[in-house]
Coordinates of C-alpha atoms and ligand atoms in Angstrom, one line a residue:
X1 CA 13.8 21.5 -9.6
X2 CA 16.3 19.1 -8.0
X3 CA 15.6 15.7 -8.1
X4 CA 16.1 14.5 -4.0
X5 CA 13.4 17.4 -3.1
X6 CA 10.7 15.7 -5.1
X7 CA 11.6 12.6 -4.3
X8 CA 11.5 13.5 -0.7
X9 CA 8.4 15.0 -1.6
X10 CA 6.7 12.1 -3.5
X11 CA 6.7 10.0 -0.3
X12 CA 3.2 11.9 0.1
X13 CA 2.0 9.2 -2.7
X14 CA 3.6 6.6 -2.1
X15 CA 1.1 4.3 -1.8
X16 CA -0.4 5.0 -4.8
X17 CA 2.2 2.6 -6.8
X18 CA 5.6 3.4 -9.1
X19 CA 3.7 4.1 -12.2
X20 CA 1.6 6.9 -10.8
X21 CA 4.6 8.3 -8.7
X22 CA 6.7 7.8 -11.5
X23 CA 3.8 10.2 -13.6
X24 CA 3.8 12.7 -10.5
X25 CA 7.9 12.7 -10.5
X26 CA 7.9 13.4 -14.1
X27 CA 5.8 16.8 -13.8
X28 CA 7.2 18.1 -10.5
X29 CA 10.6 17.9 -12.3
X30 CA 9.4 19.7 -15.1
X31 CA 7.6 22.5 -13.0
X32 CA 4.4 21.9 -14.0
X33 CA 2.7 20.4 -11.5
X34 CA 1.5 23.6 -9.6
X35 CA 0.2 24.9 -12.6
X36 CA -1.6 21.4 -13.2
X37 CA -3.7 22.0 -10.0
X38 CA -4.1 25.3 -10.6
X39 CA -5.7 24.8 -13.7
X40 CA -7.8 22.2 -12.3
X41 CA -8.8 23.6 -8.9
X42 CA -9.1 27.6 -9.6
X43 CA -11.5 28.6 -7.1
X44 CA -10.6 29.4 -3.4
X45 CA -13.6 29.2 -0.8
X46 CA -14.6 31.5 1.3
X47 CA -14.6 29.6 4.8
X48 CA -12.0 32.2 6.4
X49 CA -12.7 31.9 10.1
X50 CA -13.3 29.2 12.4
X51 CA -17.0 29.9 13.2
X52 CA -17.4 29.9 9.8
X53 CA -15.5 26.6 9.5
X54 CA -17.6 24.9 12.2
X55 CA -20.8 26.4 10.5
X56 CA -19.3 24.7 7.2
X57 CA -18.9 21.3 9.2
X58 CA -22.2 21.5 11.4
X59 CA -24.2 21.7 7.7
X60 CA -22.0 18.7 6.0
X61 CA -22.8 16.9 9.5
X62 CA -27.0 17.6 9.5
X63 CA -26.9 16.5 6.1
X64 CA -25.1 13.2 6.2
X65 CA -24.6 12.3 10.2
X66 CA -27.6 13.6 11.7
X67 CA -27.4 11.1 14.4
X68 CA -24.4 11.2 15.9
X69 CA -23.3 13.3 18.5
X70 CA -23.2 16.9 18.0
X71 CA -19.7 18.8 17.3
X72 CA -18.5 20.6 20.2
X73 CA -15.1 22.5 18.4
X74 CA -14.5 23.0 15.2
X75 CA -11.1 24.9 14.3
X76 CA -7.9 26.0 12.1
X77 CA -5.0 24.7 13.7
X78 CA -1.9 26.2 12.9
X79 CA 0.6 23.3 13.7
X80 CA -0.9 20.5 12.1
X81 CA 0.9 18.1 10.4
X82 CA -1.8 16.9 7.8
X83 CA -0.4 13.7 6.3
X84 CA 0.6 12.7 9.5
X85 CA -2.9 13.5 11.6
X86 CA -5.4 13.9 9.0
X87 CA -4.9 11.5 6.3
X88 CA -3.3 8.9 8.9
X89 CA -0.6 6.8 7.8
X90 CA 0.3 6.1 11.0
X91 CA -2.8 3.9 12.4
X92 CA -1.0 3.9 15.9
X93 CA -1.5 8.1 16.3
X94 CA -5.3 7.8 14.1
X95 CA -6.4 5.6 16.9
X96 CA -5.2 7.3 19.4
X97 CA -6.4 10.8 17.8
X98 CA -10.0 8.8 17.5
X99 CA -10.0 8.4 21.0
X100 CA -10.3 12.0 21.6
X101 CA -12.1 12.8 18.4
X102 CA -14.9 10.5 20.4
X103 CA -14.3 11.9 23.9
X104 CA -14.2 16.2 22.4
X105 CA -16.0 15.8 19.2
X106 CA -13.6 18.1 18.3
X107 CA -12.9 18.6 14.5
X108 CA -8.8 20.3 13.9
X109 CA -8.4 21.3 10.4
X110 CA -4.4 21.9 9.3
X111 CA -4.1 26.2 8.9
X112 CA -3.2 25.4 5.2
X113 CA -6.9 24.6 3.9
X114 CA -7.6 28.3 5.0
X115 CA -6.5 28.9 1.8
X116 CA -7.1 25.9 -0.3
X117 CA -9.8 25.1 -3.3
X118 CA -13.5 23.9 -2.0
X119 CA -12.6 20.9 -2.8
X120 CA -9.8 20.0 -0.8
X121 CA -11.8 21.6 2.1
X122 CA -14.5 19.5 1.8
X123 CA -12.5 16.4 1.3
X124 CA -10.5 17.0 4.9
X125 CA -14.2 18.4 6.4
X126 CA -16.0 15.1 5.5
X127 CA -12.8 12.8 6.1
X128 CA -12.5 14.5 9.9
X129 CA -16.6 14.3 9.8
X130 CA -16.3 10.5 8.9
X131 CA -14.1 9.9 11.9
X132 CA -17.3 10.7 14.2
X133 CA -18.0 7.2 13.3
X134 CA -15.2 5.6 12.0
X135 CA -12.5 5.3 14.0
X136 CA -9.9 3.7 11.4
X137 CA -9.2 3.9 7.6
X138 CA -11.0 1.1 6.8
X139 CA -13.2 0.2 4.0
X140 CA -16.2 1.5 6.1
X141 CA -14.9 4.6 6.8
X142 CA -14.1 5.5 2.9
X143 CA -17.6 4.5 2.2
X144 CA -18.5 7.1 4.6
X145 CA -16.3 9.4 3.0
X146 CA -17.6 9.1 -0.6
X147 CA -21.4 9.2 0.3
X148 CA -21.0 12.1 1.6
X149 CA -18.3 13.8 -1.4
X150 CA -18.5 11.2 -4.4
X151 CA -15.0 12.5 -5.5
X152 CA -13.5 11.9 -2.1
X153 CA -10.6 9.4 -3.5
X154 CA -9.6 11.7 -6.5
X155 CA -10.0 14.5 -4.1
X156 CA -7.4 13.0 -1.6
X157 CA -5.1 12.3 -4.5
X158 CA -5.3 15.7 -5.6
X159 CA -4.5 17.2 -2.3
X160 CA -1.5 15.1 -1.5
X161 CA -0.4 16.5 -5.1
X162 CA -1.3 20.1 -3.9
X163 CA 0.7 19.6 -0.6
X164 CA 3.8 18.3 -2.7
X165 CA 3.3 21.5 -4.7
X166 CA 3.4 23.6 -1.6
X167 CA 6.3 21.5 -0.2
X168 CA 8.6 22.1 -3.7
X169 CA 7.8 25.8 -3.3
X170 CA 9.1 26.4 -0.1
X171 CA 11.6 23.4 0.4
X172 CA 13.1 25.0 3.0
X173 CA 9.6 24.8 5.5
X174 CA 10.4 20.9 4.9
X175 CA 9.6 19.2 8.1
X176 CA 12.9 17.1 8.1
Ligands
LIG1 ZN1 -8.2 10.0 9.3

């Protein structure tokens, strides 16, 4: 594993501090981190289609958000930049997203949890879900997040590991 792939890689966790990208760095360079998560997340769910994956989201939602409004939409997109539009570190484009989120009530899930451990699907589900009310990443909208998946934050740490995993195994689908 070259070393400037998983660094470009790492910038997934960057804000999770040197010592834990440092960890991270450590076991992509050795190879070992898909087989980490592997090991840890084994199962794959079975939410294949999109009426299935509204179905998924309309249950989470009549659970935990029975009051607000219901979802119109809920889909696999295929072009989806998931960093970028789902776990928003760009506040400019989540606010702008939330706008619409509001106006559609439309829920976009990135192609890639398709295939992906329960877990990680529900994390994105209930972090998309979360947005019906929350509009930024704030501490209010986390708390949302973790009532309705206690694990959310190790969850979300997890994935970003799982989309560095996917991102060493095909460097070449790199988006820059
Ligand atoms: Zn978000």
């Amino acid at each position: 594993m070259e070393a400037a792939t998983v660094d470009h890689a790492l910038r997934l966790i960057a804000g999770y501090g040197e010592t834990v990208v440092g960890q991270v760095r450590t076991l992509a360079l050795s190879g070992g981190l898909a087989e980490r998560l592997a090991r840890r997340y084994p199962e794959r769910h079975a939410v294949r289609t999109d009426a299935a994956l509204y179905d998924y989201a309309q249950a989470l939602k009549s659970r935990h958000l029975k009051t607000a409004p219901p979802l119109s939409k809920v889909v696999y997109a295929a072009r989806l930049d998931v960093i970028q539009n789902a776990l928003g570190t760009h506040t400019t484009i989540a606010r702008v997203q939330g706008a619409q989120l509001k106006a559609k009530r439309e829920i976009r899930i990135a192609a890639l949890f398709r295939d992906a451990p329960p877990e990680f699907l529900k994390m994105i589900v209930v972090h998309e879900l979360a947005h019906l009310r929350e509009r930024e990443h704030d501490r209010a909208f986390y708390a949302l997040c973790c009532h309705m998946e206690p694990d959310y934050h190790q969850f979300e740490f997890d994935l970003r590991l799982h989309l560095i995993a996917l991102a060493l195994d095909k460097p070449a689908a790199r988006a820059d």
